[in-house]
């Protein structure tokens, strides 16, 4: 370990975590009644989504004796509208309309100062200007991010009103789908008190209520987008809406842009397609995916995080790698990967994990910028790491029609390659700086740690089982896993030396009661007692039915145990600090501080806090998918799609490499400061059809766009994840972004590799591909393919090995050290070997394209023959081995120098 280590404690940046997230996301820190309001709305949102996951679109309740009570049966459009309405309400509560530092507020302040300077502070006009300014500030401005303004309170009922209309007047909406919005009731017929003034409105009096709500709804989504995401996304989306109305004025015969001319669309037609449609627009596919998949997985992550899994995974990562060379940085990579299964947000993952990992990396000898770069790079990888991945993965499922299990399989190898590449880079950097590991006595014992927290791994294992083995739907898999988390946490919360006998007896008793009830009456115990039996079941069927209810049985047993022994000291469970803080705060608010130690109360706080946290996390995602859905909606309703594909193909000039570069750069530029979900939705609509037209497998094209959308989070000058890491590391933000991007270079090359060699994402072209639809031309490898040696060896195994060796060569290029320092010439040679090992087709087709431009040959449109591909990989391997052996002669061992030579990576 370097002797020159900064003197700082591990916990130093932790106190800044919330402030860093607040600064980046511009989210309010509320207190008092507003906190209660956010909690109530958030919990209601989560309960609504949990009900959908469990029961479907029919909101009903089965009660003993009384029977089934059906509240309402909703259609998809209604469900989506309620989902977005919840998101809008939380947005207006959590995000300010202005903090007073924007261009409009600044000009208002300057106007007041100019009037004061010209007329004096006491002049009536000056006082009037300041009075108006004060009123506007009270209405709109929240400079300290701590209060809900009157303007916010005015927007909330309007957002609720739009959802109510979908629930109460759905028959009218269905009629207007055929007849147009003009067929809806005028506003004054809905609100009779407007009848006296209806005549004063002239033609406006005949505008339908549905049209008004649609316009207001779209404007609310745009305003929520400006607040929760960015002004730039709002302007992009608004630009597409304007284009839908006025694109008809683009001359069809105009050079280049003539292809963008579209048929004339009226405002009612545009609003109808953007607001009253589940195929396109605000409530289109992206929001449908959020309703069915994304939210429940966010909730899954929130429950897992609040149960204390985050800290446990971080400790596990340190126990596994902390003592190795450069251990803190390697632990950061593992911890960020673990946390990526909990949080799909690069920023939240960076700050949460970085609060523990970055100080230790700095203390061990890594530069602050490098430490921040490692954390930002690894944390951004959470969105590409199976099994959960980020929200965009669920959009891939919906857009491509690919089962989520196949998406997981396809994404696994590239994700492992990425984390392996970062691992190698931090190892080489540790070897260069002679940074050792942590002292074993400062780390938890891995065996005892696994014994005490094994239950945190069960939900992840169950999720994989449900998705891959049982092949359940994504929503059902997430719901069953959520029940498993609740059952495990409840059992662990109720378990102690004093209660384990009682708890075990309750679990066994309730299980036997369920088996007997199903065996005798065919229903559960409560229904059987109420006389709702339907006839006995065979014993094996009764046992299987009981196993399906084991999660609920465990929850009931745990709750009963805690109810009879509330102040249990659970030795295995350590809730997240947010749960303990909320329990203490709420107990103090009702003047019963001891309540915070009550096990049943803490369990209830855990459930409520998890649901609230899930809702808070979901807000920007819901707003993002609602806004971004407008763009494919405009493309669809305007018929722009085919023309746009033709334009992109013409610009690419038959060059797949150029098209991939355009897509990559577009993803990075558009993704700067934007959620990956938004980038994905926009570019999939614009560029994915062009990629598949070039023969790129549909799933590979979508993963390519996803990867570069993720890279945008760590690409300067915006680099939001790197900016968050720099806040924890107290480092230069731009340089931290440079380090993060450099460490993630393999994430930029691997997508090119798997587009040109689909075997890397385990895709195989069907023999009759020319006769099939785009999404059916390739399939994920099956068991039989693994035994087809003639295919699997050249198309999968050799490319996979080449990619892993290529990232090692790339690490030597970036870090400039392997066994010993690497010269500039050797770095260039390592870079060449890396390209040849990872994506030889990229270099060949790029070179042929360049030659085609200068008139030599026809360009690189055709795929590289497999023989040439393998030959180039062989050349890359030979060059890599020569460089490695040459560098080894200069060093003393693969894993460092001196005493460290015997260490393993």
Coordinates of N, CA and C in Angstrom, one line a residue, residues 648-753:
X648 N -32.1 8.0 -43.3 CA -30.9 7.6 -42.5 C -30.1 6.6 -43.4
X649 N -30.7 5.8 -44.1 CA -30.0 4.9 -45.0 C -29.2 5.6 -46.1
X650 N -29.8 6.7 -46.6 CA -29.2 7.5 -47.6 C -27.9 8.2 -47.0
X651 N -28.1 8.7 -45.8 CA -27.0 9.4 -45.2 C -25.9 8.4 -44.9
X652 N -26.2 7.2 -44.4 CA -25.2 6.2 -44.1 C -24.5 5.7 -45.4
X653 N -25.1 5.9 -46.5 CA -24.5 5.5 -47.8 C -24.1 4.0 -47.9
X654 N -24.9 3.2 -47.3 CA -24.7 1.7 -47.4 C -23.6 1.3 -46.4
X655 N -23.1 2.1 -45.5 CA -22.1 1.8 -44.5 C -22.7 1.5 -43.2
X656 N -22.6 0.2 -42.8 CA -23.1 -0.2 -41.4 C -22.3 0.5 -40.4
X657 N -21.0 0.5 -40.6 CA -20.1 1.1 -39.6 C -20.4 2.6 -39.3
X658 N -20.7 3.3 -40.4 CA -21.1 4.7 -40.3 C -22.4 4.9 -39.5
X659 N -23.3 4.0 -39.9 CA -24.6 4.0 -39.2 C -24.5 3.7 -37.7
X660 N -23.6 2.8 -37.4 CA -23.4 2.5 -36.0 C -22.8 3.6 -35.2
X661 N -21.8 4.3 -35.9 CA -21.2 5.5 -35.3 C -22.2 6.6 -35.1
X662 N -23.1 6.8 -36.1 CA -24.1 7.8 -35.9 C -25.0 7.5 -34.8
X663 N -25.4 6.2 -34.7 CA -26.3 5.8 -33.6 C -25.6 6.0 -32.2
X664 N -24.3 5.6 -32.1 CA -23.6 5.7 -30.9 C -23.4 7.1 -30.4
X665 N -23.0 8.0 -31.4 CA -22.8 9.4 -31.0 C -24.2 10.0 -30.7
X666 N -25.2 9.7 -31.4 CA -26.6 10.2 -31.1 C -27.0 9.8 -29.7
X667 N -26.8 8.5 -29.4 CA -27.1 8.0 -28.1 C -26.4 8.8 -26.9
X668 N -25.1 9.0 -27.1 CA -24.4 9.7 -26.1 C -24.8 11.2 -26.0
X669 N -25.0 11.8 -27.1 CA -25.3 13.3 -27.1 C -26.7 13.4 -26.5
X670 N -27.7 12.6 -27.0 CA -29.0 12.7 -26.5 C -29.1 12.3 -25.0
X671 N -28.3 11.3 -24.7 CA -28.4 10.8 -23.3 C -27.7 11.6 -22.2
X672 N -27.0 12.7 -22.6 CA -26.3 13.5 -21.6 C -27.4 14.3 -20.8
X673 N -27.4 13.9 -19.5 CA -28.4 14.5 -18.6 C -29.8 14.0 -18.7
X674 N -30.0 13.0 -19.6 CA -31.3 12.4 -19.8 C -31.3 11.0 -19.2
X675 N -32.5 10.5 -18.7 CA -32.5 9.1 -18.3 C -32.3 8.2 -19.5
X676 N -31.7 7.1 -19.2 CA -31.4 6.1 -20.2 C -32.7 5.7 -20.9
X677 N -33.7 5.6 -20.2 CA -35.0 5.2 -20.7 C -35.5 6.1 -21.8
X678 N -35.3 7.4 -21.6 CA -35.8 8.4 -22.6 C -34.9 8.2 -23.9
X679 N -33.6 8.2 -23.7 CA -32.7 8.0 -24.8 C -33.1 6.8 -25.7
X680 N -33.3 5.7 -25.0 CA -33.6 4.4 -25.6 C -34.9 4.6 -26.4
X681 N -36.0 5.1 -25.8 CA -37.3 5.2 -26.5 C -37.1 6.1 -27.8
X682 N -36.5 7.2 -27.7 CA -36.3 8.1 -28.8 C -35.5 7.5 -30.0
X683 N -34.4 6.9 -29.6 CA -33.5 6.4 -30.7 C -34.0 5.1 -31.2
X684 N -34.7 4.3 -30.4 CA -35.3 3.1 -31.0 C -36.3 3.4 -32.0
X685 N -37.1 4.5 -31.8 CA -38.1 4.9 -32.8 C -37.4 5.5 -34.0
X686 N -36.3 6.2 -33.9 CA -35.6 6.8 -35.0 C -34.6 5.9 -35.7
X687 N -33.8 5.2 -35.0 CA -32.7 4.5 -35.6 C -32.7 3.0 -35.7
X688 N -33.5 2.4 -34.7 CA -33.5 0.9 -34.7 C -34.0 0.3 -36.1
X689 N -35.1 0.9 -36.7 CA -35.5 0.3 -38.0 C -34.4 0.4 -39.0
X690 N -33.6 1.5 -39.0 CA -32.5 1.6 -40.0 C -31.4 0.5 -39.7
X691 N -31.2 0.2 -38.4 CA -30.2 -0.8 -38.1 C -30.6 -2.2 -38.5
X692 N -31.9 -2.5 -38.3 CA -32.4 -3.8 -38.7 C -32.5 -3.9 -40.2
X693 N -32.7 -2.8 -40.9 CA -32.7 -2.8 -42.3 C -31.3 -3.2 -42.9
X694 N -30.3 -3.0 -42.1 CA -28.9 -3.3 -42.5 C -28.6 -4.8 -42.2
X695 N -29.5 -5.5 -41.6 CA -29.3 -6.9 -41.3 C -28.9 -7.1 -39.8
X696 N -28.8 -6.1 -39.0 CA -28.5 -6.2 -37.6 C -29.6 -6.9 -36.9
X697 N -29.3 -8.0 -36.1 CA -30.4 -8.6 -35.3 C -31.1 -7.6 -34.5
X698 N -32.4 -7.7 -34.4 CA -33.3 -6.7 -33.7 C -32.8 -6.6 -32.2
X699 N -32.7 -7.7 -31.5 CA -32.3 -7.6 -30.1 C -30.9 -7.0 -30.0
X700 N -30.0 -7.3 -30.9 CA -28.6 -6.7 -30.8 C -28.7 -5.2 -31.0
X701 N -29.6 -4.7 -32.0 CA -29.7 -3.3 -32.3 C -30.3 -2.6 -31.0
X702 N -31.2 -3.2 -30.3 CA -31.8 -2.5 -29.2 C -30.8 -2.5 -28.0
X703 N -30.0 -3.6 -27.8 CA -29.0 -3.6 -26.8 C -27.9 -2.6 -27.1
X704 N -27.6 -2.4 -28.4 CA -26.5 -1.4 -28.8 C -27.0 0.0 -28.4
X705 N -28.2 0.4 -28.7 CA -28.7 1.7 -28.3 C -28.7 1.8 -26.8
X706 N -29.1 0.8 -26.1 CA -29.1 0.8 -24.6 C -27.7 1.0 -24.0
X707 N -26.7 0.3 -24.6 CA -25.4 0.5 -24.1 C -24.9 1.9 -24.2
X708 N -25.1 2.5 -25.3 CA -24.6 3.9 -25.5 C -25.4 4.9 -24.7
X709 N -26.7 4.6 -24.5 CA -27.4 5.4 -23.6 C -26.9 5.4 -22.2
X710 N -26.4 4.3 -21.8 CA -25.8 4.1 -20.4 C -24.5 4.9 -20.4
X711 N -23.7 4.8 -21.5 CA -22.4 5.4 -21.5 C -22.5 6.9 -21.4
X712 N -23.7 7.5 -21.8 CA -23.9 8.9 -21.7 C -23.8 9.4 -20.2
X713 N -24.1 8.5 -19.3 CA -24.1 8.9 -17.9 C -22.7 9.2 -17.4
X714 N -21.7 8.7 -18.1 CA -20.3 8.9 -17.6 C -19.4 9.6 -18.7
X715 N -20.1 10.3 -19.7 CA -19.4 10.9 -20.7 C -19.4 12.4 -20.5
X716 N -18.2 13.0 -20.4 CA -18.1 14.5 -20.2 C -18.6 15.2 -21.5
X717 N -19.1 16.4 -21.3 CA -19.0 17.3 -20.1 C -20.1 17.1 -19.1
X718 N -21.2 16.4 -19.5 CA -22.3 16.3 -18.5 C -22.0 15.2 -17.5
X719 N -22.0 14.0 -17.9 CA -21.5 12.9 -17.1 C -22.2 12.9 -15.7
X720 N -23.5 12.8 -15.6 CA -24.2 12.9 -14.3 C -23.7 12.0 -13.2
X721 N -23.4 10.7 -13.6 CA -22.9 9.7 -12.6 C -21.5 10.1 -12.1
X722 N -20.7 10.6 -13.1 CA -19.3 11.0 -12.7 C -19.4 12.2 -11.8
X723 N -20.3 13.1 -12.1 CA -20.5 14.3 -11.3 C -20.9 14.0 -9.9
X724 N -21.8 13.0 -9.8 CA -22.2 12.5 -8.5 C -21.0 11.9 -7.7
X725 N -20.2 11.1 -8.4 CA -19.1 10.5 -7.8 C -18.1 11.5 -7.4
X726 N -17.9 12.6 -8.2 CA -16.9 13.6 -7.8 C -17.4 14.4 -6.5
X727 N -18.7 14.5 -6.3 CA -19.2 15.1 -5.1 C -18.8 14.3 -3.9
X728 N -18.8 13.0 -4.0 CA -18.5 12.1 -2.9 C -16.9 12.1 -2.7
X729 N -16.2 12.0 -3.8 CA -14.8 11.9 -3.8 C -14.1 13.3 -3.6
X730 N -14.8 14.4 -3.6 CA -14.2 15.7 -3.5 C -13.2 15.9 -4.6
X731 N -13.5 15.5 -5.8 CA -12.6 15.6 -6.9 C -13.1 16.5 -8.0
X732 N -12.2 16.8 -9.0 CA -12.6 17.6 -10.1 C -13.6 16.8 -11.0
X733 N -14.8 17.4 -11.2 CA -15.9 16.7 -11.9 C -15.5 16.3 -13.3
X734 N -14.9 17.2 -14.0 CA -14.6 16.9 -15.4 C -13.6 15.8 -15.5
X735 N -12.5 15.9 -14.7 CA -11.5 14.9 -14.7 C -12.0 13.5 -14.3
X736 N -13.0 13.5 -13.3 CA -13.6 12.3 -12.9 C -14.4 11.7 -14.0
X737 N -15.0 12.5 -14.8 CA -15.7 12.0 -16.0 C -14.8 11.4 -17.0
X738 N -13.6 12.1 -17.2 CA -12.6 11.5 -18.1 C -12.2 10.1 -17.7
X739 N -11.9 10.0 -16.4 CA -11.5 8.7 -15.8 C -12.6 7.6 -16.0
X740 N -13.9 8.0 -15.7 CA -15.0 7.1 -15.8 C -15.2 6.6 -17.2
X741 N -15.1 7.6 -18.2 CA -15.2 7.2 -19.6 C -14.1 6.3 -20.0
X742 N -12.9 6.6 -19.6 CA -11.7 5.8 -20.0 C -11.9 4.3 -19.5
X743 N -12.4 4.2 -18.2 CA -12.6 2.9 -17.6 C -13.7 2.2 -18.3
X744 N -14.6 2.9 -19.0 CA -15.7 2.2 -19.6 C -15.6 2.1 -21.1
X745 N -14.3 2.2 -21.6 CA -14.1 2.2 -23.0 C -14.6 0.8 -23.6
X746 N -14.4 -0.3 -22.8 CA -14.8 -1.6 -23.4 C -16.3 -1.6 -23.5
X747 N -17.0 -0.8 -22.7 CA -18.5 -0.8 -22.9 C -18.8 -0.1 -24.2
X748 N -17.9 0.7 -24.8 CA -18.2 1.3 -26.1 C -17.8 0.5 -27.2
X749 N -16.8 -0.5 -27.0 CA -16.4 -1.3 -28.1 C -17.2 -2.6 -28.2
X750 N -17.6 -3.2 -27.1 CA -18.3 -4.4 -27.1 C -19.6 -4.3 -27.9
X751 N -20.4 -3.2 -27.8 CA -21.6 -3.2 -28.6 C -21.3 -3.3 -30.1
X752 N -20.3 -2.7 -30.6 CA -19.9 -2.9 -32.0 C -19.6 -4.4 -32.3
X753 N -18.9 -5.0 -31.3 CA -18.5 -6.4 -31.5 C -19.7 -7.3 -31.6

